[in-house]
Structure formats: C-alpha cells, structure tokens
Amino acid sequence: MPEQKIVITIDNDGGISAKTSGFKGHSCLEALDALLDLDGVVSNVTKNDEFHQQQIMPQTRTLEIKRKL
Amino acid sequence: MSAVVKTTTPFVIEEVLMLALEVAGAEPQLVTTELLGTLAQRNQIQAGDILINRSDYNGRQFFRKLGDRWSLLHDSDELSARVVSQLGDRRYTPVTRFLTNLSLTYDHAYQRHLENLAGQERVRLENERKARVEATRLQAIAKAKAQGYTIKETSNSKGQIQLVLTRMA
C-alpha cells in the first residue's frame, strides 16, 4: 500500500505552499483542495514529469502548489 | 470682556493638547460634571472644557472645543491676570506669547502622537499576521486529522512552519 505524503509550508504571511507525493494524477490536487480549500486562490501549480506518468508509477509523482494569501 | 484666540497651529486632538499643556506647565484639568459644582467664576464653564492654571478677571482661563478645534477662552484685557498654580511660583505670560509657546509644544506632542499611532499600527499588523499564520496552521491540522493523515510539525531553515502529512493510500 503506497504512502501518500503532503508537505505543507506556511510562510510568515500565512501563505501556503505544498508538495505531494504518492498520489495518482489529479488526485493530488483533489487531496490538497480537501485540505486547503484551494478554490480560486492558487497562484501557482507546478507539475513535474512524474505527474504526467500517472498510471505507470503513481508512488513517485510529486506536485507543488502555492496558494495566494 | 471675553476673547477667543485662534492659533496658527490648530489644536485639534484633545489628548495632544492635554499633553502639550502639561509640558507647558499649564496644569490642565478636564472639567467633569462633579468639578463643575465646585467652580465659581464669571465664565460659563462646561463639562468637557479644559481648565488651565492661568486666571484673569473672568476666572480660570480654559480651552473649549469650538467646531473641530480647541480655543482658549480668556479675558481680552487680561485684567487681574495671574497664574494659579499648585506647583509654586509661576509667572503669568501674555496670552499671545503663551499660545505661541504652546503651539510649539503642541507640534512636538503631535509628532510623538503620530509616532505612537505608527507604532500601534505596526503592532496591529504584526498581530494580524501571527493570527493569520496560526489560523492557517490550525485549519490545516484539523482537516488533516479528519482525513486520516498522520501529522508531523517542524519548521524549515527560514523559520516557516512545515506540516508533514502522511497516510496510506
């Protein structure tokens, strides 16, 4: 059973950035949305190569988001 | 005969005027309804006026807020002018000189007042920032717990809060 991991960093102004690993494709965004209420306040989403390999090696995907204040 | 003097520096803020009068040695006293009953003088003093230690034919001179600024009410001829001080001998200075000096003192007090306001604003913003960070942290932790994550809280090299959430898929 793969481990899902999210690292949330809260900056000194209350802004948030988060990195995920172990999620399948867009499920990482859904997981972050469930945690952080992202609707409309995400300033930046960076998907790396692993994100696009979603059905092949899900446990190595990572995704990084930054949320506006 | 009474007179009202308007100064070039408008005395607008009561707190600043009180401070300036203190510094100028005028021993300001805010008139309360209780104090009104103890005062007997020709001038009609009202609650809210600021009495000072200068006196003349009409009694104690005082400041009253007229419109948006405080003005000194006194006998225009400055008859029987004297200082009624509880702090020993103080010499009476003519109204114009008194107000000129008070204007300078008021300006200094006003600058300190502005600095205090700026300091208070900085503290308010800092408290807001801390509250925002704490609210974000608590919300993230509460939701993570509810969704079955194990939470480890650390801080990174920049002193920022880091929450490491893990769960089995």
CSV table of N, CA, C and O in Angstrom, one decimal, chain B residues 3 5 12 22 28 31 37 53 74 76 81 84 99 102 116-117 127 133-134 140 147-148 159 164 166 168:
chain,number,residue,atom,x,y,z
B,3,ALA,N,-12.6,86.8,25.3
B,3,ALA,CA,-12.0,86.7,23.9
B,3,ALA,C,-11.7,85.2,23.6
B,3,ALA,O,-11.5,84.4,24.5
B,5,VAL,N,-9.1,83.1,21.1
B,5,VAL,CA,-7.9,83.2,20.3
B,5,VAL,C,-7.8,82.0,19.4
B,5,VAL,O,-7.9,80.9,19.9
B,12,VAL,N,-6.3,70.4,17.7
B,12,VAL,CA,-7.5,69.5,17.2
B,12,VAL,C,-7.7,68.3,18.1
B,12,VAL,O,-8.8,67.9,18.4
B,22,GLU,N,0.4,70.1,29.7
B,22,GLU,CA,1.3,69.5,30.8
B,22,GLU,C,2.7,70.0,30.6
B,22,GLU,O,3.3,70.5,31.6
B,28,PRO,N,-3.2,71.3,33.1
B,28,PRO,CA,-4.6,71.2,32.5
B,28,PRO,C,-5.5,70.3,33.4
B,28,PRO,O,-5.0,69.3,34.0
B,31,VAL,N,-12.7,69.3,32.7
B,31,VAL,CA,-13.9,69.7,33.5
B,31,VAL,C,-14.9,68.5,33.5
B,31,VAL,O,-15.4,68.2,32.4
B,37,GLY,N,-19.6,71.7,39.9
B,37,GLY,CA,-20.2,72.2,41.1
B,37,GLY,C,-19.3,72.9,42.0
B,37,GLY,O,-19.7,73.6,42.9
B,53,ASN,N,-4.0,76.6,34.5
B,53,ASN,CA,-3.7,77.3,35.8
B,53,ASN,C,-3.6,78.8,35.6
B,53,ASN,O,-3.1,79.5,36.5
B,74,HIS,N,-10.6,83.5,27.4
B,74,HIS,CA,-10.0,84.3,28.4
B,74,HIS,C,-10.5,85.8,28.4
B,74,HIS,O,-11.1,86.2,27.4
B,76,SER,N,-10.2,89.4,27.5
B,76,SER,CA,-9.4,90.0,26.4
B,76,SER,C,-8.4,91.1,26.9
B,76,SER,O,-7.4,91.3,26.3
B,81,ALA,N,-4.7,89.3,35.7
B,81,ALA,CA,-4.1,88.1,35.2
B,81,ALA,C,-3.0,87.5,36.1
B,81,ALA,O,-2.2,88.3,36.6
B,84,VAL,N,-2.5,80.6,38.8
B,84,VAL,CA,-3.0,79.9,40.0
B,84,VAL,C,-2.4,78.5,40.0
B,84,VAL,O,-3.1,77.6,39.5
B,99,LEU,N,0.3,81.3,23.9
B,99,LEU,CA,-0.2,80.4,22.8
B,99,LEU,C,0.9,80.1,21.7
B,99,LEU,O,0.9,79.0,21.2
B,102,LEU,N,2.8,77.4,23.3
B,102,LEU,CA,2.0,76.2,23.4
B,102,LEU,C,1.9,75.6,22.0
B,102,LEU,O,1.9,74.3,21.9
B,116,ASN,N,3.4,57.3,17.9
B,116,ASN,CA,2.7,56.3,18.7
B,116,ASN,C,1.7,55.6,17.8
B,116,ASN,O,1.6,54.4,17.9
B,117,LEU,N,1.0,56.3,17.0
B,117,LEU,CA,0.0,55.7,16.1
B,117,LEU,C,0.7,54.8,15.2
B,117,LEU,O,0.2,53.7,14.9
B,127,ASN,N,0.3,41.5,14.8
B,127,ASN,CA,-0.7,40.6,15.5
B,127,ASN,C,-1.6,39.9,14.4
B,127,ASN,O,-1.9,38.7,14.6
B,133,VAL,N,-1.3,33.3,10.3
B,133,VAL,CA,-0.5,32.1,10.2
B,133,VAL,C,-1.1,31.0,11.1
B,133,VAL,O,-1.2,29.9,10.7
B,134,GLU,N,-1.4,31.4,12.4
B,134,GLU,CA,-1.9,30.4,13.3
B,134,GLU,C,-3.3,29.8,12.8
B,134,GLU,O,-3.5,28.6,13.0
B,140,ALA,N,-5.3,23.6,8.8
B,140,ALA,CA,-4.7,22.5,8.0
B,140,ALA,C,-4.6,21.3,8.9
B,140,ALA,O,-4.8,20.2,8.5
B,147,GLN,N,-9.0,13.7,7.9
B,147,GLN,CA,-8.9,12.9,6.7
B,147,GLN,C,-7.8,11.8,6.8
B,147,GLN,O,-7.4,11.2,5.9
B,148,GLY,N,-7.5,11.5,8.1
B,148,GLY,CA,-6.7,10.3,8.4
B,148,GLY,C,-5.2,10.5,8.2
B,148,GLY,O,-4.5,9.5,8.1
B,159,GLY,N,12.5,29.3,9.2
B,159,GLY,CA,11.6,29.5,10.4
B,159,GLY,C,10.1,29.4,10.1
B,159,GLY,O,9.3,29.7,10.9
B,164,VAL,N,4.2,17.9,7.9
B,164,VAL,CA,4.4,16.7,7.0
B,164,VAL,C,3.2,15.8,7.3
B,164,VAL,O,3.1,15.2,8.4
B,166,THR,N,1.2,12.3,6.3
B,166,THR,CA,1.3,11.1,5.6
B,166,THR,C,0.1,10.2,6.0
B,166,THR,O,-0.5,10.3,7.0
B,168,MET,N,-1.6,6.1,4.4
B,168,MET,CA,-1.5,5.1,3.4
B,168,MET,C,-2.7,5.2,2.4
B,168,MET,O,-3.8,5.4,2.9
